[in-house]
């Protein structure tokens, strides 16, 4: 579990006013000193992520945040970052002192409900004072789960762990599947993995590793080849393979070398389904047909890797878009947690596979784009579309193919 990537861990955000005991609550839940505790208000300035193992949930990420009542120019920036942390929060704990409930708490509960984030309210410092009657534990008439704890004595921590297990989304307890549902037990998948300048030395990239693990978990097997060996590998098999998965950048060659009766898709399209909403991304890919010279496109990456000479997000995709649109397309690149609140300058958003993000983060970005009426797709779908093979690589996903056709044929 200690090796579980952050993107596959349940993200638990701890929120509340300054000096209310958020960091103390985190330390008590963790059973160790993982966050700095001080009587000075505003000790936590930016959201800080801590990876832990928490029974009964297993691998989690705690997000320790700045106070929602921070003041001053810097305080406003801290509050803004605290609110942005909601975009990657699966479950929230709102820390409150006994006798302390006002506009900040009402506002934050509204933010949690607006985003459909399950949450509980933790009254801390109960060794010093008790919450009012009706707010000791359990559910109130509004469905809010109340807890009373003391980080100093450890009282109530078991109750918080039980509440987190109850609040966690149902899908968290289901085995996440990247491609196992496409591959019956005993079948074979062929994974096409290019080894080029962008490939990390001595290892495979995360989606490729996850694909191999999911295949093994499905009691199936896989063959890993480079792109120039795909055709000969398929020809050597005495039984038709159940699935071919390739890197998006060599999708044209993979399509040419894979017989039409063998299902084919890309790692990036698998990640679009795993981390987001594949049908929404398919509709976004169809919007590429509407791009015209002079339009602006946002290309967003989850990680902040050092760009290579022929970087996919900064060089290749912009070049393909300009060729497809028949003129200059302005492309803005952002990486990491940077993502605009106002998306109106853009005709389209193209996102990476988000292998380093949790699903909540990706769905939050999709939701923001949808609210503002901006189509959004991902690298794999965009590349396959501009190269004319998107329908081929969406065949394993009929609902997404229908969503794409509904927009492209409108």
Coordinates of C-alpha atoms in Angstrom, one line a residue:
X1 CA 0.0 0.0 0.0
X2 CA 2.9 2.4 0.7
X3 CA 3.7 2.3 -3.0
X4 CA 0.1 3.2 -4.1
X5 CA 0.3 6.3 -6.3
X6 CA -1.3 9.5 -4.9
X7 CA -3.7 9.5 -7.8
X8 CA -5.2 6.2 -6.7
X9 CA -5.6 7.2 -3.0
X10 CA -8.8 8.6 -1.4
X11 CA -8.2 12.3 -0.9
X12 CA -9.5 13.6 2.5
X13 CA -9.5 17.4 3.0
X14 CA -9.5 19.0 6.4
X15 CA -11.0 22.5 6.5
X16 CA -11.9 25.0 9.1
X17 CA -11.0 28.4 10.6
X18 CA -7.4 29.3 11.6
X19 CA -6.1 27.7 14.8
X20 CA -9.1 25.5 15.1
X21 CA -7.0 22.4 15.4
X22 CA -6.9 21.1 11.8
X23 CA -3.3 20.0 11.9
X24 CA -3.8 18.5 15.4
X25 CA -6.7 16.5 14.0
X26 CA -4.5 15.2 11.2
X27 CA -1.7 14.2 13.5
X28 CA -4.2 12.4 15.8
X29 CA -5.7 10.5 12.9
X30 CA -2.3 9.6 11.6
X31 CA -0.9 8.6 15.0
X32 CA 2.3 10.6 14.2
X33 CA 3.5 14.1 13.8
X34 CA 3.0 14.7 10.1
X35 CA 1.9 18.4 10.3
X36 CA 3.2 21.4 12.2
X37 CA 1.1 22.5 15.1
X38 CA 1.3 25.9 16.6
X39 CA -0.8 28.3 18.7
X40 CA 0.0 31.0 16.1
X41 CA -3.0 31.5 13.7
X42 CA -2.1 30.9 10.1
X43 CA 0.7 28.3 10.6
X44 CA -0.6 26.3 7.6
X45 CA -0.3 28.7 4.6
X46 CA -0.9 26.5 1.6
X47 CA -2.7 23.1 1.2
X48 CA -0.2 20.4 2.2
X49 CA -0.7 16.8 1.1
X50 CA 0.3 13.9 3.4
X51 CA 0.1 10.3 2.1
X52 CA -0.8 7.7 4.8
X53 CA -2.4 4.3 5.5
X54 CA -5.6 4.8 7.4
X55 CA -7.7 1.8 8.6
X56 CA -10.2 0.8 7.4
X57 CA -9.8 2.8 4.2
X58 CA -6.2 1.9 3.3
X59 CA -4.1 4.3 1.2
X60 CA -5.2 7.9 1.6
X61 CA -4.0 11.4 1.0
X62 CA -4.8 14.0 3.7
X63 CA -5.0 17.6 2.5
X64 CA -4.2 20.0 5.4
X65 CA -5.4 23.5 4.5
X66 CA -5.2 27.2 5.5
X67 CA -7.9 28.7 7.6
X68 CA -11.2 29.7 5.8
X69 CA -11.2 32.9 7.8
X70 CA -7.7 34.1 6.9
X71 CA -7.4 37.9 6.5
X72 CA -5.4 40.4 4.5
X73 CA -4.1 40.3 0.9
X74 CA -2.1 37.1 1.6
X75 CA -5.0 35.6 3.5
X76 CA -7.3 36.0 0.5
X77 CA -4.8 34.1 -1.6
X78 CA -4.6 31.4 1.0
X79 CA -8.4 31.1 1.1
X80 CA -8.5 30.9 -2.7
X81 CA -6.0 28.0 -2.6
X82 CA -8.1 26.3 0.1
X83 CA -11.2 26.5 -2.1
X84 CA -9.2 25.1 -5.0
X85 CA -8.2 22.1 -2.9
X86 CA -11.9 21.1 -2.9
X87 CA -11.5 20.2 -6.6
X88 CA -9.4 17.2 -5.5
X89 CA -11.2 16.3 -2.3
X90 CA -13.2 13.1 -2.2
X91 CA -14.3 13.4 1.4
X92 CA -14.1 16.5 3.7
X93 CA -13.8 17.1 7.4
X94 CA -14.9 20.5 8.7
X95 CA -13.1 21.2 12.0
X96 CA -15.0 23.5 14.4
X97 CA -14.5 24.5 18.0
X98 CA -17.4 24.1 20.5
X99 CA -19.6 27.2 20.4
X100 CA -18.1 28.3 17.1
X101 CA -20.5 28.3 14.1
X102 CA -21.1 31.2 11.9
X103 CA -20.9 32.7 8.4
X104 CA -17.6 30.9 7.6
X105 CA -19.0 27.5 8.4
X106 CA -22.3 28.2 6.6
X107 CA -20.4 29.3 3.5
X108 CA -18.1 26.3 3.5
X109 CA -21.0 23.8 4.0
X110 CA -22.6 25.5 1.0
X111 CA -19.4 25.0 -1.0
X112 CA -19.2 21.3 -0.1
X113 CA -22.9 20.7 -1.0
X114 CA -22.6 22.6 -4.3
X115 CA -19.7 20.2 -5.3
X116 CA -21.5 17.1 -3.9
X117 CA -18.5 16.4 -1.6
X118 CA -19.5 14.1 1.3
X119 CA -18.4 15.7 4.6
X120 CA -18.6 15.5 8.4
X121 CA -18.2 18.2 11.1
X122 CA -15.6 17.5 13.8
X123 CA -15.9 19.5 17.0
X124 CA -12.4 19.5 18.4
X125 CA -10.9 20.3 21.8
X126 CA -13.8 18.6 23.6
X127 CA -11.4 18.1 26.5
X128 CA -11.7 21.9 27.0
X129 CA -15.4 22.4 26.2
X130 CA -18.4 20.4 24.9
X131 CA -20.5 21.1 21.8
X132 CA -24.1 22.2 22.3
X133 CA -26.8 19.6 22.7
X134 CA -27.7 17.8 19.4
X135 CA -24.2 18.3 18.0
X136 CA -22.4 15.6 20.0
X137 CA -22.5 12.8 17.4
X138 CA -24.6 11.2 14.7
X139 CA -26.7 12.7 12.0
X140 CA -28.8 15.8 12.4
X141 CA -32.1 16.7 10.6
X142 CA -30.1 18.2 7.7
X143 CA -28.0 15.0 7.2
X144 CA -24.8 16.5 8.6
X145 CA -22.7 14.0 10.5
X146 CA -21.4 15.5 13.8
X147 CA -18.4 14.2 15.8
X148 CA -16.9 15.4 19.1
X149 CA -13.2 14.7 19.6
X150 CA -10.0 15.6 21.4
X151 CA -6.8 15.5 19.5
X152 CA -4.9 15.8 22.8
X153 CA -6.4 12.7 24.5
X154 CA -7.4 10.8 21.3
X155 CA -11.1 10.7 22.4
X156 CA -13.4 10.2 19.4
X157 CA -10.7 9.4 16.8
X158 CA -12.2 5.9 16.2
X159 CA -15.5 7.7 15.5
X160 CA -13.9 9.9 12.9
X161 CA -12.3 6.9 11.1
X162 CA -15.7 5.2 11.1
X163 CA -17.3 8.3 9.7
X164 CA -14.7 8.6 6.9
X165 CA -15.4 5.0 5.9
X166 CA -19.2 5.8 5.8
X167 CA -18.7 9.0 3.9
X168 CA -16.3 7.5 1.3
X169 CA -17.9 7.2 -2.2
X170 CA -19.1 3.7 -3.0
X171 CA -16.8 3.5 -6.0
X172 CA -13.8 3.8 -3.6
X173 CA -14.4 0.3 -2.3
X174 CA -14.8 -1.2 -5.7
X175 CA -11.7 -2.5 -7.4
X176 CA -10.7 0.2 -10.0
X177 CA -10.4 -1.1 -13.5
X178 CA -8.3 0.4 -16.2
X179 CA -8.9 -2.3 -18.9
X180 CA -9.6 -5.5 -17.0
X181 CA -13.3 -5.4 -18.0
X182 CA -12.3 -5.4 -21.7
X183 CA -10.2 -8.6 -21.2
X184 CA -11.8 -11.9 -20.1
X185 CA -9.7 -14.1 -17.9
X186 CA -7.2 -16.2 -19.8
X187 CA -7.1 -13.9 -22.8
X188 CA -4.1 -11.9 -24.1
X189 CA -3.6 -8.2 -24.7
X190 CA -0.8 -6.7 -26.7
X191 CA 0.6 -3.5 -25.3
X192 CA 2.5 -1.3 -27.8
X193 CA 5.1 0.8 -25.9
X194 CA 7.4 3.1 -27.9
X195 CA 10.8 3.7 -26.4
X196 CA 11.8 7.1 -27.6
X197 CA 13.5 10.3 -26.3
X198 CA 10.4 11.0 -24.1
X199 CA 10.4 7.5 -22.5
X200 CA 11.8 7.5 -18.9
X201 CA 15.1 5.6 -18.6
X202 CA 14.8 2.2 -17.0
X203 CA 11.1 2.1 -16.5
X204 CA 7.7 2.5 -18.1
X205 CA 5.3 5.4 -17.6
X206 CA 2.5 5.0 -15.0
X207 CA -0.4 4.2 -17.3
X208 CA 1.6 1.4 -18.9
X209 CA 2.5 -0.1 -15.5
X210 CA -1.1 0.2 -14.3
X211 CA -2.3 -1.5 -17.5
X212 CA 0.0 -4.5 -16.9
X213 CA -1.1 -4.7 -13.2
X214 CA -4.8 -4.6 -14.1
X215 CA -4.3 -7.3 -16.7
X216 CA -2.6 -9.6 -14.2
X217 CA -5.4 -8.8 -11.6
X218 CA -7.9 -10.0 -14.3
X219 CA -6.1 -13.4 -14.6
X220 CA -5.2 -12.5 -18.2
X221 CA -1.8 -12.0 -19.8
X222 CA -0.1 -9.5 -22.0
X223 CA 2.7 -9.1 -24.5
X224 CA 4.6 -5.9 -24.5
X225 CA 6.2 -4.8 -27.8
X226 CA 7.6 -1.7 -29.5
X227 CA 5.6 -0.2 -32.4
X228 CA 7.8 -1.7 -35.2
X229 CA 7.3 -5.2 -33.8
X230 CA 3.5 -5.1 -33.5
X231 CA 2.7 -6.7 -36.9
X232 CA 5.1 -9.5 -36.5
X233 CA 4.0 -10.2 -33.0
X234 CA 0.4 -10.5 -34.0
X235 CA 1.3 -12.7 -36.9
X236 CA 3.2 -15.1 -34.6
X237 CA 0.2 -15.7 -32.3
X238 CA -1.7 -18.9 -32.9
X239 CA -4.8 -17.3 -31.4
X240 CA -6.3 -13.9 -32.0
X241 CA -5.5 -11.4 -29.3
X242 CA -8.4 -9.9 -27.4
X243 CA -7.1 -6.3 -27.3
X244 CA -4.3 -4.1 -28.6
X245 CA -3.4 -1.0 -26.6
X246 CA -1.0 1.5 -28.0
X247 CA 0.6 4.9 -27.2
X248 CA -1.4 7.7 -28.8
X249 CA 1.6 9.0 -30.7
X250 CA 2.0 5.9 -32.8
X251 CA -1.8 5.2 -33.2
X252 CA -1.6 5.5 -37.0
X253 CA 0.9 2.7 -37.3
X254 CA -0.9 0.6 -34.7
X255 CA -4.2 0.9 -36.7
X256 CA -2.4 0.0 -39.9
X257 CA -0.8 -3.1 -38.3
X258 CA -3.8 -4.3 -36.4
X259 CA -6.5 -6.4 -38.2
X260 CA -9.9 -4.6 -38.1
X261 CA -11.5 -7.5 -36.2
X262 CA -9.1 -7.0 -33.2
X263 CA -10.3 -4.3 -30.7
X264 CA -7.8 -1.4 -30.5
X265 CA -7.5 1.6 -28.3
X266 CA -4.8 3.8 -26.6
X267 CA -3.4 4.2 -23.1
X268 CA -4.6 7.8 -23.0
X269 CA -8.2 6.8 -23.9
X270 CA -8.1 4.2 -21.2
X271 CA -7.0 7.0 -18.8
X272 CA -9.8 9.2 -20.0
X273 CA -12.3 6.6 -18.9
X274 CA -10.5 5.7 -15.7
X275 CA -10.0 9.3 -14.5
X276 CA -12.9 11.2 -16.0
X277 CA -16.0 10.8 -18.3
X278 CA -15.1 9.2 -21.6
X279 CA -18.4 10.2 -23.3
X280 CA -17.8 13.8 -22.3
X281 CA -14.2 13.7 -23.7
X282 CA -15.5 12.1 -26.9
X283 CA -18.0 14.9 -27.4
X284 CA -15.1 17.4 -26.8
X285 CA -13.0 15.7 -29.4
X286 CA -15.8 16.2 -32.0
X287 CA -15.5 20.0 -31.3
X288 CA -12.1 19.9 -33.0
X289 CA -13.9 20.1 -36.3
X290 CA -15.2 23.5 -35.4
X291 CA -11.8 25.1 -34.8
X292 CA -10.9 27.9 -37.1
X293 CA -7.7 29.9 -37.6
X294 CA -7.3 32.5 -34.8
X295 CA -9.1 30.4 -32.2
X296 CA -7.5 29.7 -28.8
X297 CA -7.0 26.2 -27.3
X298 CA -5.9 25.4 -23.7
X299 CA -3.5 22.4 -23.4
X300 CA -3.4 21.3 -19.8
X301 CA -1.1 18.8 -18.2
X302 CA -1.3 17.3 -14.7
X303 CA 2.4 16.9 -14.1
X304 CA 5.2 19.5 -14.5
X305 CA 7.7 17.5 -16.5
X306 CA 10.6 19.2 -18.3
X307 CA 9.5 19.7 -21.9
X308 CA 11.5 17.8 -24.5
X309 CA 12.5 19.1 -28.0
X310 CA 9.4 17.4 -29.6
X311 CA 7.1 17.7 -26.5
X312 CA 3.6 16.2 -27.1
X313 CA 1.7 19.0 -25.4
X314 CA 3.8 22.0 -26.5
X315 CA 4.9 20.9 -29.9
X316 CA 3.1 18.0 -31.5
X317 CA -0.5 18.7 -30.5
X318 CA -0.3 22.4 -31.5
X319 CA 1.3 21.4 -34.8
X320 CA -1.4 18.8 -35.5
X321 CA -4.2 21.2 -34.6
X322 CA -2.9 23.9 -36.9
X323 CA -2.6 21.4 -39.8
X324 CA -6.1 20.2 -39.1
X325 CA -7.7 23.6 -38.9
X326 CA -5.7 24.9 -41.9
X327 CA -4.2 27.9 -40.1
X328 CA -2.8 29.4 -36.9
X329 CA -4.4 28.2 -33.7
X330 CA -3.2 29.9 -30.5
X331 CA -2.3 27.3 -27.9
X332 CA -1.8 28.1 -24.2
X333 CA 0.0 25.5 -22.1
X334 CA -0.6 25.1 -18.3
X335 CA 0.7 22.3 -16.0
X336 CA 0.2 21.1 -12.5
X337 CA -2.5 22.6 -10.4
X338 CA -2.8 25.7 -12.6
X339 CA -6.2 25.7 -14.3
X340 CA -8.1 29.0 -15.1
X341 CA -11.4 29.9 -13.3
X342 CA -12.4 31.7 -16.5
X343 CA -12.3 29.4 -19.5
X344 CA -14.2 31.7 -21.9
X345 CA -11.1 32.7 -24.0
X346 CA -10.9 29.1 -25.3
X347 CA -12.8 27.2 -27.9
X348 CA -11.4 23.9 -26.7
X349 CA -9.5 22.3 -23.8
X350 CA -7.2 19.4 -24.3
X351 CA -6.0 17.6 -21.2
X352 CA -3.4 15.0 -20.6
X353 CA -4.3 11.5 -19.3
X354 CA -4.1 12.9 -15.7
X355 CA -2.2 9.8 -14.4
X356 CA -0.9 11.9 -11.4
X357 CA -4.4 13.3 -10.5
X358 CA -7.2 11.6 -8.6
X359 CA -10.5 11.2 -10.4
X360 CA -12.2 13.9 -8.4
X361 CA -9.7 16.5 -9.7
X362 CA -10.4 15.5 -13.3
X363 CA -14.1 15.5 -12.8
X364 CA -13.9 19.0 -11.2
X365 CA -12.1 20.3 -14.3
X366 CA -14.6 18.7 -16.6
X367 CA -17.5 20.2 -14.5
X368 CA -16.0 23.6 -14.7
X369 CA -15.6 23.4 -18.5
X370 CA -19.2 22.1 -18.9
X371 CA -20.6 24.9 -16.7
X372 CA -18.9 27.5 -19.0
X373 CA -19.9 25.7 -22.2
X374 CA -16.3 24.9 -23.3
X375 CA -15.7 21.5 -24.8
X376 CA -13.0 19.4 -23.3
X377 CA -11.2 16.3 -24.5
X378 CA -7.9 14.6 -23.7
X379 CA -4.6 13.9 -25.6
X380 CA -5.5 10.4 -26.8
X381 CA -8.9 11.3 -28.3
X382 CA -7.6 14.6 -29.8
X383 CA -4.6 12.9 -31.5
X384 CA -6.7 10.0 -32.8
X385 CA -9.3 12.4 -34.2
X386 CA -6.9 14.7 -36.1
X387 CA -5.3 11.6 -37.5
X388 CA -8.6 10.2 -38.7
X389 CA -8.8 7.1 -36.5
X390 CA -10.9 8.1 -33.5
X391 CA -13.9 5.9 -34.4
X392 CA -11.5 2.9 -34.7
X393 CA -10.0 3.4 -31.2
X394 CA -13.4 4.1 -29.6
X395 CA -15.0 0.9 -30.9
X396 CA -14.4 -0.9 -27.5
X397 CA -16.5 1.8 -25.9
X398 CA -19.9 2.0 -27.7
X399 CA -21.4 4.7 -25.5
X400 CA -18.4 7.0 -26.1
X401 CA -18.6 6.3 -29.8
X402 CA -22.3 7.2 -29.8
X403 CA -21.5 10.4 -27.9
X404 CA -18.8 11.4 -30.5
X405 CA -21.1 10.6 -33.5
X406 CA -24.0 12.6 -32.0
X407 CA -21.8 15.8 -32.0
X408 CA -19.8 15.2 -35.1
X409 CA -22.8 14.4 -37.2
X410 CA -25.0 17.2 -35.8

